[in-house]
Amino acid sequence: MNGSVLAGLLDTAARRGAAYWVLLDPDRVPAAELEERAALCVEAGADAILIGTSLTLLFDHSAVYQAVRRRAPVPLLTFPGTGSHVSPLADAILFLSMVSSRNPELLIGEHVRAAPRLKQCGVEVIPTAYLLIESGTLTSVQYMSGSLPIPRAKSDIAMAHALAAQFLGMKLVYLEAGSGAREPVPDAMISDVCAYCSLPVIVGGGIRDAAVARAKVAAGARCVVTGNLVEEPLRELGPRLRDLAAAVHVSG
Ligand code: 1GP
């Protein structure tokens, strides 16, 4: 838990202009295709793979980590929906505190349950402020968290949350529109948050094409995350992922 995974992730983002992370949802990617899809992600230029979901139907994610690990020599990060998603097979966990909610379970409760397990498994813990942003649709994360998203036009609210997270000692800010969002996080909100706090900003949710991803980086995002895209038909997946990665890696 010495910060080396986070340092490596940020170093890659600095070297490439920004980092491209792919989220694999264990419920949505068929087990038989996990290895191949993970390999395509890395060949296309993904800098890290996130494993997680708001809700999981799978009891144990170990086989998912093992399959991805076989073909994806990049950091594997747990992207937890609950404390029970902790896995000793990850390199690190984005220890998400949903600071945009006012639900104590999502702010600290799940974390208290997860902490002893994390201590035992030695996975690097990356304290991450998780802000849900209004996206024009009811996403799984909004439904499952039962929390109000920050209105799209209210950059000031997002800015204040991000700064509070910085003052609390968190290491990353994750601006989340939610998987399948109709509208991704607005560029103006990203640039406002980046100008107001010094934490690296990650942006995800509803990003499906290269131009949108590039705009998020131009607005200041240090990492761009796509999820659903990895479920595209296999024959189209390589080129789609390569387009996204090339758009995000503005420094080549
Ligand atoms: C991760 O929620 C995103 O932050 C993933 O969203 O599935 O819409 O790409 P998509």
mmCIF file of C-alpha atoms and ligand atoms in Angstrom:
data_model
loop_
_atom_site.group_PDB
_atom_site.id
_atom_site.type_symbol
_atom_site.label_atom_id
_atom_site.label_comp_id
_atom_site.label_asym_id
_atom_site.label_seq_id
_atom_site.Cartn_x
_atom_site.Cartn_y
_atom_site.Cartn_z
ATOM 1 C CA MET A 1 0.000 0.000 0.000
ATOM 2 C CA ASN A 2 2.855 2.364 -0.718
ATOM 3 C CA GLY A 3 1.338 4.530 -3.415
ATOM 4 C CA SER A 4 3.339 3.017 -6.233
ATOM 5 C CA VAL A 5 0.316 2.009 -8.300
ATOM 6 C CA LEU A 6 -1.138 5.513 -8.108
ATOM 7 C CA ALA A 7 2.241 7.033 -8.911
ATOM 8 C CA GLY A 8 2.541 4.751 -11.936
ATOM 9 C CA LEU A 9 -0.964 5.609 -13.144
ATOM 10 C CA LEU A 10 -0.306 9.336 -12.867
ATOM 11 C CA ASP A 11 3.093 8.993 -14.481
ATOM 12 C CA THR A 12 1.527 7.218 -17.464
ATOM 13 C CA ALA A 13 -1.123 9.938 -17.710
ATOM 14 C CA ALA A 14 1.571 12.613 -17.706
ATOM 15 C CA ARG A 15 3.647 10.820 -20.325
ATOM 16 C CA ARG A 16 0.737 10.218 -22.687
ATOM 17 C CA GLY A 17 -1.069 13.519 -22.119
ATOM 18 C CA ALA A 18 -3.894 11.672 -20.347
ATOM 19 C CA ALA A 19 -4.707 8.067 -19.514
ATOM 20 C CA TYR A 20 -7.345 5.784 -20.976
ATOM 21 C CA TRP A 21 -8.920 3.328 -18.556
ATOM 22 C CA VAL A 22 -11.425 0.648 -19.491
ATOM 23 C CA LEU A 23 -14.068 -0.578 -17.067
ATOM 24 C CA LEU A 24 -15.052 -4.244 -17.299
ATOM 25 C CA ASP A 25 -18.356 -5.061 -15.678
ATOM 26 C CA PRO A 26 -18.184 -8.695 -14.514
ATOM 27 C CA ASP A 27 -21.928 -9.117 -15.046
ATOM 28 C CA ARG A 28 -21.949 -7.816 -18.585
ATOM 29 C CA VAL A 29 -18.858 -9.247 -20.242
ATOM 30 C CA PRO A 30 -19.355 -12.982 -20.840
ATOM 31 C CA ALA A 31 -16.760 -15.037 -18.939
ATOM 32 C CA ALA A 32 -15.668 -16.832 -22.101
ATOM 33 C CA GLU A 33 -14.791 -13.517 -23.760
ATOM 34 C CA LEU A 34 -13.078 -11.783 -20.863
ATOM 35 C CA GLU A 35 -9.524 -12.690 -21.807
ATOM 36 C CA GLU A 36 -9.925 -11.739 -25.437
ATOM 37 C CA ARG A 37 -11.629 -8.457 -24.649
ATOM 38 C CA ALA A 38 -9.032 -7.583 -22.022
ATOM 39 C CA ALA A 39 -6.231 -8.350 -24.485
ATOM 40 C CA LEU A 40 -7.843 -6.110 -27.110
ATOM 41 C CA CYS A 41 -8.035 -3.285 -24.569
ATOM 42 C CA VAL A 42 -4.325 -3.460 -23.879
ATOM 43 C CA GLU A 43 -3.352 -3.873 -27.537
ATOM 44 C CA ALA A 44 -5.419 -0.776 -28.286
ATOM 45 C CA GLY A 45 -3.552 1.237 -25.646
ATOM 46 C CA ALA A 46 -5.622 1.075 -22.456
ATOM 47 C CA ASP A 47 -3.472 2.124 -19.502
ATOM 48 C CA ALA A 48 -5.439 0.344 -16.771
ATOM 49 C CA ILE A 49 -8.427 -1.925 -16.415
ATOM 50 C CA LEU A 50 -11.102 -1.297 -13.818
ATOM 51 C CA ILE A 51 -13.206 -4.199 -12.614
ATOM 52 C CA GLY A 52 -16.507 -3.400 -10.991
ATOM 53 C CA THR A 53 -20.095 -2.364 -11.183
ATOM 54 C CA SER A 54 -22.820 -0.716 -9.091
ATOM 55 C CA LEU A 55 -24.529 -4.052 -8.577
ATOM 56 C CA THR A 56 -23.094 -7.481 -9.148
ATOM 57 C CA LEU A 57 -24.922 -10.699 -9.697
ATOM 58 C CA LEU A 58 -21.683 -12.679 -9.438
ATOM 59 C CA PHE A 59 -20.766 -13.989 -5.999
ATOM 60 C CA ASP A 60 -17.010 -13.990 -6.538
ATOM 61 C CA HIS A 61 -14.952 -11.910 -8.955
ATOM 62 C CA SER A 62 -11.731 -13.940 -8.611
ATOM 63 C CA ALA A 63 -12.097 -15.708 -11.931
ATOM 64 C CA VAL A 64 -12.646 -12.343 -13.610
ATOM 65 C CA TYR A 65 -9.400 -10.921 -12.220
ATOM 66 C CA GLN A 66 -7.523 -14.084 -13.143
ATOM 67 C CA ALA A 67 -8.811 -14.076 -16.716
ATOM 68 C CA VAL A 68 -8.060 -10.392 -17.221
ATOM 69 C CA ARG A 69 -4.630 -10.711 -15.616
ATOM 70 C CA ARG A 70 -3.630 -13.493 -18.028
ATOM 71 C CA ARG A 71 -3.887 -11.189 -21.025
ATOM 72 C CA ALA A 72 -3.719 -7.646 -19.690
ATOM 73 C CA PRO A 73 -0.325 -6.587 -18.301
ATOM 74 C CA VAL A 74 -1.594 -3.234 -16.986
ATOM 75 C CA PRO A 75 -2.711 -2.227 -13.492
ATOM 76 C CA LEU A 76 -5.995 -3.866 -12.464
ATOM 77 C CA LEU A 77 -8.084 -1.624 -10.278
ATOM 78 C CA THR A 78 -11.145 -2.542 -8.275
ATOM 79 C CA PHE A 79 -13.980 -0.098 -8.945
ATOM 80 C CA PRO A 80 -16.264 -1.109 -6.084
ATOM 81 C CA GLY A 81 -20.007 -0.821 -5.924
ATOM 82 C CA THR A 82 -19.931 -2.054 -2.311
ATOM 83 C CA GLY A 83 -17.326 -3.051 0.265
ATOM 84 C CA SER A 84 -17.854 -6.682 -0.666
ATOM 85 C CA HIS A 85 -16.133 -6.076 -4.017
ATOM 86 C CA VAL A 86 -12.681 -5.955 -2.397
ATOM 87 C CA SER A 87 -10.376 -8.429 -4.123
ATOM 88 C CA PRO A 88 -6.858 -9.518 -3.187
ATOM 89 C CA LEU A 89 -6.210 -10.034 -6.900
ATOM 90 C CA ALA A 90 -6.321 -6.313 -7.757
ATOM 91 C CA ASP A 91 -3.250 -4.093 -7.824
ATOM 92 C CA ALA A 92 -5.185 -1.268 -6.215
ATOM 93 C CA ILE A 93 -8.687 -0.211 -5.322
ATOM 94 C CA LEU A 94 -10.299 3.133 -6.058
ATOM 95 C CA PHE A 95 -11.585 3.595 -2.526
ATOM 96 C CA LEU A 96 -14.624 5.580 -3.582
ATOM 97 C CA SER A 97 -16.334 7.871 -1.150
ATOM 98 C CA MET A 98 -19.468 9.147 -2.835
ATOM 99 C CA VAL A 99 -19.056 12.688 -1.623
ATOM 100 C CA SER A 100 -21.932 13.989 -3.745
ATOM 101 C CA SER A 101 -24.340 11.874 -1.679
ATOM 102 C CA ARG A 102 -25.387 12.449 1.889
ATOM 103 C CA ASN A 103 -25.730 8.752 2.612
ATOM 104 C CA PRO A 104 -23.320 7.803 5.404
ATOM 105 C CA GLU A 105 -23.033 4.241 4.091
ATOM 106 C CA LEU A 106 -21.576 5.529 0.819
ATOM 107 C CA LEU A 107 -19.419 8.119 2.534
ATOM 108 C CA ILE A 108 -17.875 5.896 5.237
ATOM 109 C CA GLY A 109 -20.006 2.849 6.160
ATOM 110 C CA GLU A 110 -18.981 0.517 3.332
ATOM 111 C CA HIS A 111 -15.391 1.640 3.864
ATOM 112 C CA VAL A 112 -15.375 0.587 7.507
ATOM 113 C CA ARG A 113 -16.501 -2.891 6.481
ATOM 114 C CA ALA A 114 -13.936 -3.094 3.679
ATOM 115 C CA ALA A 115 -10.921 -1.688 5.546
ATOM 116 C CA PRO A 116 -9.924 -4.797 7.565
ATOM 117 C CA ARG A 117 -10.116 -6.952 4.434
ATOM 118 C CA LEU A 118 -8.008 -4.451 2.505
ATOM 119 C CA LYS A 119 -5.402 -4.422 5.249
ATOM 120 C CA GLN A 120 -5.147 -8.191 5.066
ATOM 121 C CA CYS A 121 -4.875 -8.447 1.324
ATOM 122 C CA GLY A 122 -2.306 -5.694 0.866
ATOM 123 C CA VAL A 123 -4.002 -4.077 -2.113
ATOM 124 C CA GLU A 124 -3.011 -0.434 -2.600
ATOM 125 C CA VAL A 125 -5.799 1.873 -1.495
ATOM 126 C CA ILE A 126 -6.404 5.026 -3.542
ATOM 127 C CA PRO A 127 -8.755 7.406 -1.683
ATOM 128 C CA THR A 128 -11.052 8.753 -4.389
ATOM 129 C CA ALA A 129 -13.827 11.328 -4.228
ATOM 130 C CA TYR A 130 -16.726 10.080 -6.317
ATOM 131 C CA LEU A 131 -19.143 12.723 -7.612
ATOM 132 C CA LEU A 132 -22.282 11.699 -9.442
ATOM 133 C CA ILE A 133 -23.243 14.222 -12.103
ATOM 134 C CA GLU A 134 -26.714 14.524 -13.666
ATOM 135 C CA SER A 135 -26.672 12.727 -17.008
ATOM 136 C CA GLY A 136 -30.148 12.946 -18.519
ATOM 137 C CA THR A 137 -31.071 9.397 -17.612
ATOM 138 C CA LEU A 138 -31.567 7.270 -14.516
ATOM 139 C CA THR A 139 -28.342 5.243 -14.363
ATOM 140 C CA SER A 140 -27.630 2.163 -12.250
ATOM 141 C CA VAL A 141 -25.323 4.089 -9.959
ATOM 142 C CA GLN A 142 -27.974 6.724 -9.306
ATOM 143 C CA TYR A 143 -30.660 4.123 -8.685
ATOM 144 C CA MET A 144 -28.492 1.891 -6.486
ATOM 145 C CA SER A 145 -27.061 4.772 -4.464
ATOM 146 C CA GLY A 146 -30.421 6.507 -4.132
ATOM 147 C CA SER A 147 -28.536 9.785 -4.271
ATOM 148 C CA LEU A 148 -29.197 13.050 -6.036
ATOM 149 C CA PRO A 149 -26.705 13.801 -8.784
ATOM 150 C CA ILE A 150 -25.102 17.247 -8.990
ATOM 151 C CA PRO A 151 -27.022 19.293 -11.609
ATOM 152 C CA ARG A 152 -25.135 19.602 -14.906
ATOM 153 C CA ALA A 153 -25.154 23.390 -14.900
ATOM 154 C CA LYS A 154 -23.959 23.688 -11.296
ATOM 155 C CA SER A 155 -20.187 23.639 -11.636
ATOM 156 C CA ASP A 156 -19.878 25.538 -8.384
ATOM 157 C CA ILE A 157 -21.351 22.609 -6.452
ATOM 158 C CA ALA A 158 -18.950 20.149 -8.095
ATOM 159 C CA MET A 159 -16.029 22.513 -7.446
ATOM 160 C CA ALA A 160 -16.822 22.819 -3.746
ATOM 161 C CA HIS A 161 -17.146 19.032 -3.394
ATOM 162 C CA ALA A 162 -13.823 18.450 -5.156
ATOM 163 C CA LEU A 163 -12.051 21.012 -3.005
ATOM 164 C CA ALA A 164 -13.508 19.519 0.164
ATOM 165 C CA ALA A 165 -12.207 16.120 -0.985
ATOM 166 C CA GLN A 166 -8.764 17.624 -1.506
ATOM 167 C CA PHE A 167 -8.839 19.142 1.993
ATOM 168 C CA LEU A 168 -9.889 15.743 3.364
ATOM 169 C CA GLY A 169 -6.755 14.192 1.867
ATOM 170 C CA MET A 170 -8.251 12.260 -1.019
ATOM 171 C CA LYS A 171 -6.015 11.621 -4.005
ATOM 172 C CA LEU A 172 -8.335 11.624 -7.018
ATOM 173 C CA VAL A 173 -11.637 13.160 -8.054
ATOM 174 C CA TYR A 174 -13.900 10.972 -10.169
ATOM 175 C CA LEU A 175 -16.619 12.841 -12.067
ATOM 176 C CA GLU A 176 -19.178 10.165 -12.943
ATOM 177 C CA ALA A 177 -22.155 10.546 -15.242
ATOM 178 C CA GLY A 178 -22.983 6.853 -14.763
ATOM 179 C CA SER A 179 -22.677 3.930 -17.109
ATOM 180 C CA GLY A 180 -24.878 4.400 -20.154
ATOM 181 C CA ALA A 181 -25.350 8.091 -19.400
ATOM 182 C CA ARG A 182 -27.194 9.963 -22.131
ATOM 183 C CA GLU A 183 -24.923 12.971 -21.566
ATOM 184 C CA PRO A 184 -21.355 12.698 -20.305
ATOM 185 C CA VAL A 185 -19.990 15.099 -17.692
ATOM 186 C CA PRO A 186 -20.005 18.607 -19.245
ATOM 187 C CA ASP A 187 -16.652 19.925 -20.443
ATOM 188 C CA ALA A 188 -17.243 23.214 -18.626
ATOM 189 C CA MET A 189 -17.694 21.418 -15.316
ATOM 190 C CA ILE A 190 -14.468 19.462 -15.849
ATOM 191 C CA SER A 191 -12.462 22.596 -16.561
ATOM 192 C CA ASP A 192 -14.031 24.428 -13.622
ATOM 193 C CA VAL A 193 -13.189 21.584 -11.228
ATOM 194 C CA CYS A 194 -9.651 21.264 -12.608
ATOM 195 C CA ALA A 195 -9.062 24.985 -12.168
ATOM 196 C CA TYR A 196 -10.443 25.012 -8.631
ATOM 197 C CA CYS A 197 -8.746 22.030 -6.997
ATOM 198 C CA SER A 198 -5.389 20.419 -7.500
ATOM 199 C CA LEU A 199 -6.464 16.776 -7.535
ATOM 200 C CA PRO A 200 -6.235 14.778 -10.787
ATOM 201 C CA VAL A 201 -9.686 14.440 -12.329
ATOM 202 C CA ILE A 202 -11.047 11.212 -13.807
ATOM 203 C CA VAL A 203 -14.112 11.371 -16.039
ATOM 204 C CA GLY A 204 -16.448 8.536 -17.006
ATOM 205 C CA GLY A 205 -19.969 7.708 -18.093
ATOM 206 C CA GLY A 206 -21.574 8.042 -21.514
ATOM 207 C CA ILE A 207 -18.322 8.503 -23.444
ATOM 208 C CA ARG A 208 -18.692 6.570 -26.676
ATOM 209 C CA ASP A 209 -16.636 8.309 -29.300
ATOM 210 C CA ALA A 210 -13.192 9.730 -29.823
ATOM 211 C CA ALA A 211 -14.168 13.373 -30.244
ATOM 212 C CA VAL A 212 -16.040 13.378 -26.943
ATOM 213 C CA ALA A 213 -13.116 11.696 -25.178
ATOM 214 C CA ARG A 214 -10.672 14.235 -26.647
ATOM 215 C CA ALA A 215 -12.886 17.091 -25.444
ATOM 216 C CA LYS A 216 -12.789 15.713 -21.895
ATOM 217 C CA VAL A 217 -8.986 15.708 -22.008
ATOM 218 C CA ALA A 218 -8.917 19.214 -23.484
ATOM 219 C CA ALA A 219 -11.101 20.306 -20.563
ATOM 220 C CA GLY A 220 -8.522 18.930 -18.130
ATOM 221 C CA ALA A 221 -9.409 15.287 -17.430
ATOM 222 C CA ARG A 222 -6.309 13.327 -16.442
ATOM 223 C CA CYS A 223 -8.026 9.981 -17.125
ATOM 224 C CA VAL A 224 -10.981 9.053 -19.295
ATOM 225 C CA VAL A 225 -12.950 5.881 -18.546
ATOM 226 C CA THR A 226 -15.223 3.944 -20.874
ATOM 227 C CA GLY A 227 -17.294 0.948 -19.856
ATOM 228 C CA ASN A 228 -20.041 -0.080 -22.269
ATOM 229 C CA LEU A 229 -17.764 0.298 -25.263
ATOM 230 C CA VAL A 230 -15.915 -2.886 -24.348
ATOM 231 C CA GLU A 231 -19.142 -4.826 -24.945
ATOM 232 C CA GLU A 232 -19.180 -3.943 -28.663
ATOM 233 C CA PRO A 233 -19.117 -6.916 -31.069
ATOM 234 C CA LEU A 234 -15.644 -8.459 -30.994
ATOM 235 C CA ARG A 235 -14.905 -7.802 -34.653
ATOM 236 C CA GLU A 236 -15.424 -4.042 -34.165
ATOM 237 C CA LEU A 237 -13.880 -3.747 -30.750
ATOM 238 C CA GLY A 238 -10.180 -3.323 -31.600
ATOM 239 C CA PRO A 239 -10.665 -0.303 -33.898
ATOM 240 C CA ARG A 240 -13.174 1.353 -31.552
ATOM 241 C CA LEU A 241 -10.818 1.041 -28.587
ATOM 242 C CA ARG A 242 -7.841 2.245 -30.655
ATOM 243 C CA ASP A 243 -9.767 5.375 -31.677
ATOM 244 C CA LEU A 244 -10.615 6.142 -28.072
ATOM 245 C CA ALA A 245 -7.081 5.519 -26.813
ATOM 246 C CA ALA A 246 -5.553 7.664 -29.570
ATOM 247 C CA ALA A 247 -7.979 10.487 -28.780
ATOM 248 C CA VAL A 248 -7.093 10.417 -25.086
ATOM 249 C CA HIS A 249 -3.323 10.057 -25.541
ATOM 250 C CA VAL A 250 -2.800 13.597 -26.733
ATOM 251 C CA SER A 251 0.965 13.353 -26.251
ATOM 252 C CA GLY A 252 1.215 10.113 -28.202
HETATM 253 C C1 1GP B 1 -17.291 4.534 -15.622
HETATM 254 O O1 1GP B 1 -19.565 4.776 -15.637
HETATM 255 C C2 1GP B 1 -18.430 4.733 -16.439
HETATM 256 O O2 1GP B 1 -17.112 5.715 -14.912
HETATM 257 C C3 1GP B 1 -18.627 3.837 -17.587
HETATM 258 O O3 1GP B 1 -19.617 4.445 -18.354
HETATM 259 O O4 1GP B 1 -20.390 2.447 -19.578
HETATM 260 O O5 1GP B 1 -21.187 4.748 -20.188
HETATM 261 O O6 1GP B 1 -18.852 4.063 -20.680
HETATM 262 P P1 1GP B 1 -20.036 3.882 -19.778
#
